[in-house]
PDB file of C-alpha atoms in Angstrom:
ATOM      1  CA  UNK A  17       0.000   0.000   0.000  1.00  0.00           C
ATOM      2  CA  UNK A  18       1.342   3.406  -0.965  1.00  0.00           C
ATOM      3  CA  UNK A  19       2.325   5.702   1.901  1.00  0.00           C
ATOM      4  CA  UNK A  20       0.309   8.426   0.195  1.00  0.00           C
ATOM      5  CA  UNK A  21      -2.808   6.377   0.922  1.00  0.00           C
ATOM      6  CA  UNK A  22      -3.304   4.869   4.369  1.00  0.00           C
ATOM      7  CA  UNK A  23      -5.809   2.300   5.595  1.00  0.00           C
ATOM      8  CA  UNK A  24      -6.584   1.872   9.287  1.00  0.00           C
ATOM      9  CA  UNK A  25      -8.964  -0.827  10.492  1.00  0.00           C
ATOM     10  CA  UNK A  26     -10.878  -0.531  13.756  1.00  0.00           C
ATOM     11  CA  UNK A  27     -13.435  -3.267  14.210  1.00  0.00           C
ATOM     12  CA  UNK A  28     -16.023  -3.042  11.447  1.00  0.00           C
ATOM     13  CA  UNK A  29     -14.853   0.408  10.307  1.00  0.00           C
ATOM     14  CA  UNK A  30     -11.981   1.482   8.086  1.00  0.00           C
ATOM     15  CA  UNK A  31     -10.432   4.926   7.782  1.00  0.00           C
ATOM     16  CA  UNK A  32      -8.950   5.682   4.384  1.00  0.00           C
ATOM     17  CA  UNK A  33      -6.602   8.676   4.466  1.00  0.00           C
ATOM     18  CA  UNK A  34      -5.312  10.669   1.529  1.00  0.00           C
ATOM     19  CA  UNK A  35      -1.823  11.248   2.855  1.00  0.00           C
ATOM     20  CA  UNK A  36       0.372  13.767   1.078  1.00  0.00           C
ATOM     21  CA  UNK A  37       0.080  16.926   3.189  1.00  0.00           C
ATOM     22  CA  UNK A  38       3.026  18.638   1.456  1.00  0.00           C
ATOM     23  CA  UNK A  39       0.826  19.076  -1.626  1.00  0.00           C
ATOM     24  CA  UNK A  40      -2.459  19.287   0.299  1.00  0.00           C
ATOM     25  CA  UNK A  41      -3.281  15.648  -0.469  1.00  0.00           C
ATOM     26  CA  UNK A  42      -3.445  16.194  -4.222  1.00  0.00           C
ATOM     27  CA  UNK A  43      -4.487  13.055  -6.091  1.00  0.00           C
ATOM     28  CA  UNK A  44      -1.360  11.430  -7.474  1.00  0.00           C
ATOM     29  CA  UNK A  45      -1.270   8.200  -9.487  1.00  0.00           C
ATOM     30  CA  UNK A  46       0.006   6.265  -6.457  1.00  0.00           C
ATOM     31  CA  UNK A  47      -2.724   7.662  -4.214  1.00  0.00           C
ATOM     32  CA  UNK A  48      -5.466   6.838  -6.706  1.00  0.00           C
ATOM     33  CA  UNK A  49      -4.120   3.323  -7.189  1.00  0.00           C
ATOM     34  CA  UNK A  50      -4.192   2.766  -3.442  1.00  0.00           C
ATOM     35  CA  UNK A  51      -7.738   4.089  -3.224  1.00  0.00           C
ATOM     36  CA  UNK A  52      -8.921   1.956  -6.146  1.00  0.00           C
ATOM     37  CA  UNK A  53      -7.368  -1.210  -4.726  1.00  0.00           C
ATOM     38  CA  UNK A  54      -9.022  -0.485  -1.375  1.00  0.00           C
ATOM     39  CA  UNK A  55     -12.450  -0.248  -3.031  1.00  0.00           C
ATOM     40  CA  UNK A  56     -11.949  -3.593  -4.789  1.00  0.00           C
ATOM     41  CA  UNK A  57     -10.995  -5.249  -1.515  1.00  0.00           C
ATOM     42  CA  UNK A  58     -13.901  -3.638   0.349  1.00  0.00           C
ATOM     43  CA  UNK A  59     -16.383  -4.944  -2.215  1.00  0.00           C
ATOM     44  CA  UNK A  60     -15.561  -8.471  -1.012  1.00  0.00           C
ATOM     45  CA  UNK A  61     -15.358  -7.753   2.742  1.00  0.00           C
ATOM     46  CA  UNK A  62     -18.633  -8.702   4.403  1.00  0.00           C
ATOM     47  CA  UNK A  63     -17.259  -7.784   7.855  1.00  0.00           C
ATOM     48  CA  UNK A  64     -16.712  -4.151   6.884  1.00  0.00           C
ATOM     49  CA  UNK A  65     -19.647  -1.835   7.594  1.00  0.00           C
ATOM     50  CA  UNK A  66     -18.441   1.769   7.325  1.00  0.00           C
ATOM     51  CA  UNK A  67     -15.617   3.481   5.447  1.00  0.00           C
ATOM     52  CA  UNK A  68     -14.421   6.952   6.429  1.00  0.00           C
ATOM     53  CA  UNK A  69     -12.554   8.788   3.691  1.00  0.00           C
ATOM     54  CA  UNK A  70     -10.527  11.737   4.916  1.00  0.00           C
ATOM     55  CA  UNK A  71      -7.332  13.701   4.287  1.00  0.00           C
ATOM     56  CA  UNK A  72      -4.145  14.145   6.250  1.00  0.00           C
ATOM     57  CA  UNK A  73      -4.181  17.344   8.379  1.00  0.00           C
ATOM     58  CA  UNK A  74      -4.343  20.532   6.369  1.00  0.00           C
ATOM     59  CA  UNK A  75      -6.767  19.566   3.615  1.00  0.00           C
ATOM     60  CA  UNK A  76      -9.120  16.911   2.336  1.00  0.00           C
ATOM     61  CA  UNK A  77      -7.698  17.085  -1.192  1.00  0.00           C
ATOM     62  CA  UNK A  78      -6.566  19.980  -3.357  1.00  0.00           C
ATOM     63  CA  UNK A  79      -7.628  18.031  -6.455  1.00  0.00           C
ATOM     64  CA  UNK A  80      -5.708  16.291  -9.178  1.00  0.00           C
ATOM     65  CA  UNK A  81      -1.924  16.351  -9.084  1.00  0.00           C
ATOM     66  CA  UNK A  82      -0.543  17.716 -12.341  1.00  0.00           C
ATOM     67  CA  UNK A  83       2.906  16.372 -11.597  1.00  0.00           C
ATOM     68  CA  UNK A  84       2.651  13.513 -14.090  1.00  0.00           C
ATOM     69  CA  UNK A  85       0.940  15.805 -16.605  1.00  0.00           C
ATOM     70  CA  UNK A  86       3.355  18.738 -16.415  1.00  0.00           C
ATOM     71  CA  UNK A  87       5.375  17.926 -19.528  1.00  0.00           C
ATOM     72  CA  UNK A  88       2.196  17.598 -21.604  1.00  0.00           C
ATOM     73  CA  UNK A  89       0.632  20.957 -20.764  1.00  0.00           C
ATOM     74  CA  UNK A  90       0.180  22.901 -23.984  1.00  0.00           C
ATOM     75  CA  UNK A  91       2.009  20.245 -26.024  1.00  0.00           C
ATOM     76  CA  UNK A  92       0.395  18.763 -29.112  1.00  0.00           C
ATOM     77  CA  UNK A  93       0.668  15.118 -30.093  1.00  0.00           C
ATOM     78  CA  UNK A  94       2.538  13.861 -33.127  1.00  0.00           C
ATOM     79  CA  UNK A  95       0.341  12.516 -35.952  1.00  0.00           C
ATOM     80  CA  UNK A  96      -0.905   9.054 -35.047  1.00  0.00           C
ATOM     81  CA  UNK A  97       0.481   9.188 -31.513  1.00  0.00           C
ATOM     82  CA  UNK A  98      -1.640   7.724 -28.711  1.00  0.00           C
ATOM     83  CA  UNK A  99      -2.210  10.073 -25.814  1.00  0.00           C
ATOM     84  CA  UNK A 100      -1.118   8.554 -22.447  1.00  0.00           C
ATOM     85  CA  UNK A 101      -3.081  11.261 -20.649  1.00  0.00           C
ATOM     86  CA  UNK A 102      -6.340   9.595 -21.629  1.00  0.00           C
ATOM     87  CA  UNK A 103      -5.652   6.412 -19.644  1.00  0.00           C
ATOM     88  CA  UNK A 104      -4.290   8.390 -16.698  1.00  0.00           C
ATOM     89  CA  UNK A 105      -7.365  10.580 -16.519  1.00  0.00           C
ATOM     90  CA  UNK A 106      -9.759   7.693 -17.027  1.00  0.00           C
ATOM     91  CA  UNK A 107      -8.277   5.874 -14.035  1.00  0.00           C
ATOM     92  CA  UNK A 108      -9.586   8.627 -11.772  1.00  0.00           C
ATOM     93  CA  UNK A 109     -13.124   8.023 -12.970  1.00  0.00           C
ATOM     94  CA  UNK A 110     -12.652   4.304 -12.280  1.00  0.00           C
ATOM     95  CA  UNK A 111     -12.078   5.299  -8.652  1.00  0.00           C
ATOM     96  CA  UNK A 112     -15.202   7.465  -8.551  1.00  0.00           C
ATOM     97  CA  UNK A 113     -17.384   4.708 -10.009  1.00  0.00           C
ATOM     98  CA  UNK A 114     -15.911   2.169  -7.575  1.00  0.00           C
ATOM     99  CA  UNK A 115     -16.620   4.427  -4.593  1.00  0.00           C
ATOM    100  CA  UNK A 116     -20.242   4.827  -5.640  1.00  0.00           C
ATOM    101  CA  UNK A 117     -20.582   1.045  -5.971  1.00  0.00           C
ATOM    102  CA  UNK A 118     -19.364   0.272  -2.442  1.00  0.00           C
ATOM    103  CA  UNK A 119     -21.890  -1.814  -0.467  1.00  0.00           C
ATOM    104  CA  UNK A 120     -20.743  -0.183   2.777  1.00  0.00           C
ATOM    105  CA  UNK A 121     -21.669   3.240   4.067  1.00  0.00           C
ATOM    106  CA  UNK A 122     -19.127   5.763   2.801  1.00  0.00           C
ATOM    107  CA  UNK A 123     -18.534   8.829   4.969  1.00  0.00           C
ATOM    108  CA  UNK A 124     -16.352  11.729   3.860  1.00  0.00           C
ATOM    109  CA  UNK A 125     -14.820  13.676   6.746  1.00  0.00           C
ATOM    110  CA  UNK A 126     -13.581  17.005   5.394  1.00  0.00           C
ATOM    111  CA  UNK A 127     -11.338  19.481   7.187  1.00  0.00           C
ATOM    112  CA  UNK A 128      -9.897  22.054   4.826  1.00  0.00           C
ATOM    113  CA  UNK A 129      -9.954  22.231   1.040  1.00  0.00           C
ATOM    114  CA  UNK A 130     -11.877  19.789  -1.148  1.00  0.00           C
ATOM    115  CA  UNK A 131     -11.195  21.107  -4.628  1.00  0.00           C
ATOM    116  CA  UNK A 132     -11.623  19.696  -8.141  1.00  0.00           C
ATOM    117  CA  UNK A 133     -11.050  15.965  -7.899  1.00  0.00           C
ATOM    118  CA  UNK A 134     -11.434  16.199  -4.111  1.00  0.00           C
ATOM    119  CA  UNK A 135     -14.875  17.724  -4.680  1.00  0.00           C
ATOM    120  CA  UNK A 136     -15.666  14.746  -6.915  1.00  0.00           C
ATOM    121  CA  UNK A 137     -14.695  12.289  -4.181  1.00  0.00           C
ATOM    122  CA  UNK A 138     -17.027  14.041  -1.741  1.00  0.00           C
ATOM    123  CA  UNK A 139     -19.886  13.678  -4.224  1.00  0.00           C
ATOM    124  CA  UNK A 140     -19.580   9.871  -3.957  1.00  0.00           C
ATOM    125  CA  UNK A 141     -20.258   9.772  -0.206  1.00  0.00           C
ATOM    126  CA  UNK A 142     -23.392   8.595   1.580  1.00  0.00           C
ATOM    127  CA  UNK A 143     -22.763  11.144   4.333  1.00  0.00           C
ATOM    128  CA  UNK A 144     -20.477  14.184   4.415  1.00  0.00           C
ATOM    129  CA  UNK A 145     -19.328  15.854   7.618  1.00  0.00           C
ATOM    130  CA  UNK A 146     -17.155  18.959   7.319  1.00  0.00           C
ATOM    131  CA  UNK A 147     -15.655  21.561   9.602  1.00  0.00           C
ATOM    132  CA  UNK A 148     -16.759  25.173   9.413  1.00  0.00           C
ATOM    133  CA  UNK A 149     -13.442  26.215   7.852  1.00  0.00           C
ATOM    134  CA  UNK A 150     -13.654  23.702   5.014  1.00  0.00           C
ATOM    135  CA  UNK A 151     -13.740  25.044   1.469  1.00  0.00           C
ATOM    136  CA  UNK A 152     -15.225  23.285  -1.548  1.00  0.00           C
ATOM    137  CA  UNK A 153     -14.627  24.260  -5.157  1.00  0.00           C
ATOM    138  CA  UNK A 154     -14.524  23.293  -8.810  1.00  0.00           C
ATOM    139  CA  UNK A 155     -11.965  25.717 -10.287  1.00  0.00           C
ATOM    140  CA  UNK A 156     -11.121  23.749 -13.442  1.00  0.00           C
ATOM    141  CA  UNK A 157     -12.792  26.014 -16.028  1.00  0.00           C
ATOM    142  CA  UNK A 158     -10.947  29.039 -14.631  1.00  0.00           C
ATOM    143  CA  UNK A 159      -7.703  27.196 -15.475  1.00  0.00           C
ATOM    144  CA  UNK A 160      -8.738  26.314 -19.013  1.00  0.00           C
ATOM    145  CA  UNK A 161      -9.709  22.722 -18.197  1.00  0.00           C
ATOM    146  CA  UNK A 162     -13.050  20.885 -18.154  1.00  0.00           C
ATOM    147  CA  UNK A 163     -14.035  19.209 -14.864  1.00  0.00           C
ATOM    148  CA  UNK A 164     -14.601  16.216 -17.075  1.00  0.00           C
ATOM    149  CA  UNK A 165     -14.470  13.153 -14.844  1.00  0.00           C
ATOM    150  CA  UNK A 166     -16.202  14.678 -11.830  1.00  0.00           C
ATOM    151  CA  UNK A 167     -19.067  16.227 -13.837  1.00  0.00           C
ATOM    152  CA  UNK A 168     -21.422  13.184 -13.744  1.00  0.00           C
ATOM    153  CA  UNK A 169     -20.886  12.765 -10.005  1.00  0.00           C
ATOM    154  CA  UNK A 170     -21.474  16.446  -9.237  1.00  0.00           C
ATOM    155  CA  UNK A 171     -24.596  16.268 -11.394  1.00  0.00           C
ATOM    156  CA  UNK A 172     -25.868  13.172  -9.540  1.00  0.00           C
ATOM    157  CA  UNK A 173     -25.187  14.715  -6.140  1.00  0.00           C
ATOM    158  CA  UNK A 174     -26.411  18.270  -6.662  1.00  0.00           C
ATOM    159  CA  UNK A 175     -28.803  18.108  -9.613  1.00  0.00           C
ATOM    160  CA  UNK A 176     -28.392  19.810 -12.959  1.00  0.00           C
ATOM    161  CA  UNK A 177     -29.019  23.428 -11.966  1.00  0.00           C
ATOM    162  CA  UNK A 178     -26.567  23.476  -9.083  1.00  0.00           C
ATOM    163  CA  UNK A 179     -24.054  21.361 -10.975  1.00  0.00           C
ATOM    164  CA  UNK A 180     -24.091  23.948 -13.764  1.00  0.00           C
ATOM    165  CA  UNK A 181     -23.529  26.729 -11.248  1.00  0.00           C
ATOM    166  CA  UNK A 182     -20.523  24.964  -9.734  1.00  0.00           C
ATOM    167  CA  UNK A 183     -18.903  23.481 -12.821  1.00  0.00           C
ATOM    168  CA  UNK A 184     -19.375  26.272 -15.349  1.00  0.00           C
ATOM    169  CA  UNK A 185     -18.396  29.124 -13.041  1.00  0.00           C
ATOM    170  CA  UNK A 186     -15.570  27.510 -11.111  1.00  0.00           C
ATOM    171  CA  UNK A 187     -17.206  28.389  -7.812  1.00  0.00           C
ATOM    172  CA  UNK A 188     -15.802  27.865  -4.328  1.00  0.00           C
ATOM    173  CA  UNK A 189     -17.711  28.092  -1.060  1.00  0.00           C
ATOM    174  CA  UNK A 190     -17.464  27.258   2.616  1.00  0.00           C
ATOM    175  CA  UNK A 191     -19.207  24.491   4.523  1.00  0.00           C
ATOM    176  CA  UNK A 192     -22.420  26.360   5.304  1.00  0.00           C
ATOM    177  CA  UNK A 193     -23.003  27.182   1.636  1.00  0.00           C
ATOM    178  CA  UNK A 194     -22.048  23.609   0.720  1.00  0.00           C
ATOM    179  CA  UNK A 195     -24.738  22.357   3.076  1.00  0.00           C
ATOM    180  CA  UNK A 196     -27.302  24.605   1.407  1.00  0.00           C
ATOM    181  CA  UNK A 197     -26.282  23.149  -1.955  1.00  0.00           C
ATOM    182  CA  UNK A 198     -26.741  19.606  -0.659  1.00  0.00           C
ATOM    183  CA  UNK A 199     -23.078  18.636  -0.794  1.00  0.00           C
ATOM    184  CA  UNK A 200     -22.465  18.630   2.974  1.00  0.00           C
ATOM    185  CA  UNK A 201     -24.817  16.877   5.407  1.00  0.00           C
ATOM    186  CA  UNK A 202     -23.355  17.949   8.736  1.00  0.00           C
ATOM    187  CA  UNK A 203     -21.023  20.685  10.001  1.00  0.00           C
ATOM    188  CA  UNK A 204     -18.692  20.259  12.953  1.00  0.00           C
ATOM    189  CA  UNK A 205     -16.989  23.084  14.801  1.00  0.00           C
ATOM    190  CA  UNK A 206     -13.365  23.644  13.852  1.00  0.00           C
ATOM    191  CA  UNK A 207     -11.262  21.232  15.894  1.00  0.00           C
ATOM    192  CA  UNK A 208     -14.280  19.020  16.620  1.00  0.00           C
ATOM    193  CA  UNK A 209     -14.407  16.914  13.450  1.00  0.00           C
ATOM    194  CA  UNK A 210     -13.377  13.679  15.135  1.00  0.00           C
ATOM    195  CA  UNK A 211     -15.941  14.112  17.901  1.00  0.00           C
ATOM    196  CA  UNK A 212     -18.710  14.781  15.410  1.00  0.00           C
ATOM    197  CA  UNK A 213     -17.585  11.880  13.251  1.00  0.00           C
ATOM    198  CA  UNK A 214     -17.647   9.374  16.102  1.00  0.00           C
ATOM    199  CA  UNK A 215     -21.130  10.509  17.134  1.00  0.00           C
ATOM    200  CA  UNK A 216     -22.317  10.086  13.560  1.00  0.00           C
ATOM    201  CA  UNK A 217     -20.788   6.616  13.249  1.00  0.00           C
ATOM    202  CA  UNK A 218     -22.794   5.437  16.253  1.00  0.00           C
ATOM    203  CA  UNK A 219     -25.999   6.575  14.560  1.00  0.00           C
ATOM    204  CA  UNK A 220     -25.039   5.141  11.181  1.00  0.00           C
ATOM    205  CA  UNK A 221     -24.379   1.717  12.670  1.00  0.00           C
ATOM    206  CA  UNK A 222     -27.993   1.425  13.751  1.00  0.00           C
ATOM    207  CA  UNK A 223     -28.575   0.361  10.150  1.00  0.00           C
ATOM    208  CA  UNK A 224     -28.062  -3.333   9.368  1.00  0.00           C
ATOM    209  CA  UNK A 225     -25.169  -3.888   6.946  1.00  0.00           C
ATOM    210  CA  UNK A 226     -27.072  -6.253   4.665  1.00  0.00           C
ATOM    211  CA  UNK A 227     -30.013  -3.869   4.470  1.00  0.00           C
ATOM    212  CA  UNK A 228     -27.647  -0.973   3.710  1.00  0.00           C
ATOM    213  CA  UNK A 229     -25.985  -2.867   0.848  1.00  0.00           C
ATOM    214  CA  UNK A 230     -29.333  -3.896  -0.607  1.00  0.00           C
ATOM    215  CA  UNK A 231     -30.738  -0.373  -0.323  1.00  0.00           C
ATOM    216  CA  UNK A 232     -27.694   1.140  -2.026  1.00  0.00           C
ATOM    217  CA  UNK A 233     -28.110  -1.273  -4.937  1.00  0.00           C
ATOM    218  CA  UNK A 234     -31.780  -0.325  -5.261  1.00  0.00           C
ATOM    219  CA  UNK A 235     -31.001   3.383  -5.153  1.00  0.00           C
ATOM    220  CA  UNK A 236     -28.412   2.958  -7.895  1.00  0.00           C
ATOM    221  CA  UNK A 237     -30.976   1.212 -10.085  1.00  0.00           C
ATOM    222  CA  UNK A 238     -33.654   3.774  -9.269  1.00  0.00           C
ATOM    223  CA  UNK A 239     -31.549   6.679 -10.517  1.00  0.00           C
ATOM    224  CA  UNK A 240     -30.088   4.678 -13.386  1.00  0.00           C
ATOM    225  CA  UNK A 241     -26.546   4.770 -12.041  1.00  0.00           C
ATOM    226  CA  UNK A 242     -23.917   7.391 -12.704  1.00  0.00           C
ATOM    227  CA  UNK A 243     -23.626   8.144 -16.434  1.00  0.00           C
ATOM    228  CA  UNK A 244     -20.513   6.396 -17.718  1.00  0.00           C
ATOM    229  CA  UNK A 245     -18.593   9.095 -19.568  1.00  0.00           C
ATOM    230  CA  UNK A 246     -15.145   7.804 -18.677  1.00  0.00           C
ATOM    231  CA  UNK A 247     -13.703   7.591 -22.187  1.00  0.00           C
ATOM    232  CA  UNK A 248     -15.340  10.761 -23.495  1.00  0.00           C
ATOM    233  CA  UNK A 249     -14.343  12.722 -20.399  1.00  0.00           C
ATOM    234  CA  UNK A 250     -10.754  11.469 -20.517  1.00  0.00           C
ATOM    235  CA  UNK A 251     -10.407  12.543 -24.149  1.00  0.00           C
ATOM    236  CA  UNK A 252     -11.923  15.954 -23.363  1.00  0.00           C
ATOM    237  CA  UNK A 253      -9.537  16.506 -20.462  1.00  0.00           C
ATOM    238  CA  UNK A 254      -6.442  15.334 -22.341  1.00  0.00           C
ATOM    239  CA  UNK A 255      -7.288  17.498 -25.346  1.00  0.00           C
ATOM    240  CA  UNK A 256      -7.830  20.540 -23.144  1.00  0.00           C
ATOM    241  CA  UNK A 257      -4.628  19.999 -21.169  1.00  0.00           C
ATOM    242  CA  UNK A 258      -2.606  20.044 -24.382  1.00  0.00           C
ATOM    243  CA  UNK A 259      -4.272  23.242 -25.598  1.00  0.00           C
ATOM    244  CA  UNK A 260      -2.800  26.770 -25.474  1.00  0.00           C
ATOM    245  CA  UNK A 261      -5.756  27.789 -23.321  1.00  0.00           C
ATOM    246  CA  UNK A 262      -4.830  25.407 -20.500  1.00  0.00           C
ATOM    247  CA  UNK A 263      -1.163  26.336 -20.793  1.00  0.00           C
ATOM    248  CA  UNK A 264      -2.054  30.004 -20.361  1.00  0.00           C
ATOM    249  CA  UNK A 265      -4.495  29.358 -17.538  1.00  0.00           C
ATOM    250  CA  UNK A 266      -2.191  27.129 -15.513  1.00  0.00           C
ATOM    251  CA  UNK A 267       0.738  29.487 -16.057  1.00  0.00           C
ATOM    252  CA  UNK A 268      -1.327  32.398 -14.785  1.00  0.00           C
ATOM    253  CA  UNK A 269      -2.433  30.357 -11.783  1.00  0.00           C
ATOM    254  CA  UNK A 270       1.140  29.443 -10.869  1.00  0.00           C
ATOM    255  CA  UNK A 271       2.105  33.122 -11.047  1.00  0.00           C
ATOM    256  CA  UNK A 272      -1.004  34.144  -9.068  1.00  0.00           C
ATOM    257  CA  UNK A 273      -2.126  36.305 -11.985  1.00  0.00           C
ATOM    258  CA  UNK A 274      -5.524  36.540 -13.712  1.00  0.00           C
ATOM    259  CA  UNK A 275      -5.984  34.240 -16.684  1.00  0.00           C
ATOM    260  CA  UNK A 276      -5.843  36.057 -20.036  1.00  0.00           C
ATOM    261  CA  UNK A 277      -9.571  35.528 -20.616  1.00  0.00           C
ATOM    262  CA  UNK A 278     -10.594  36.885 -17.203  1.00  0.00           C
ATOM    263  CA  UNK A 279     -12.558  40.120 -17.262  1.00  0.00           C
ATOM    264  CA  UNK A 280     -10.589  43.193 -16.202  1.00  0.00           C
ATOM    265  CA  UNK A 281     -13.755  44.953 -14.975  1.00  0.00           C
TER     266      UNK A 281
END
């Protein structure tokens, strides 16, 4: 198991921790692989009742790590060349689909930033508890990128109108506003996340595990499941990342300057 993704078992509960605080728990390939492997194992574990997904102190997750993508930003492909970015980006959606398919209760415990891909992870949860200081956002379009893989999950969680507001405007908001949107279910005082989480786990475990798994399957069928746009979204993201627009947007972001398309008024 990668050290950037930690699993701790306590009885019938597991805590999965995104663990790379130096980069605010950004979603690296190693971290996503660890998370995906954990979901596959959990699917087969009938003794596991609740999974808590959280981040190492400082953030939940700042979103996707562009470390493995850096050399591709703004670079076009040679004629006939396959784009490795497509498979890399698609693997993130595999994680999101696997989280939604878990038979156990999935709780996201958020303290700090949950941005971009981190926002998408939160959308997969059955219950979200966040501290007052937590910040949620989907800044991709302001950087010249589509929030491609998270879009179906944001849409399923928030509905079309609110998903459009978040995804097309690159909005960010604190926990209280996130609760009004329907993203957050419960707010804990700053410094009291663990206390609030433990109280919630007691209430959640009143539900029988077999009944929970069966109900989750029925709910997935009722809503038709999450639209599977993995391939289309991966192509859209890879194409955008190689565009001059993304190169300009990410460069401006790194320099803490407005993007060239941002209004000056």
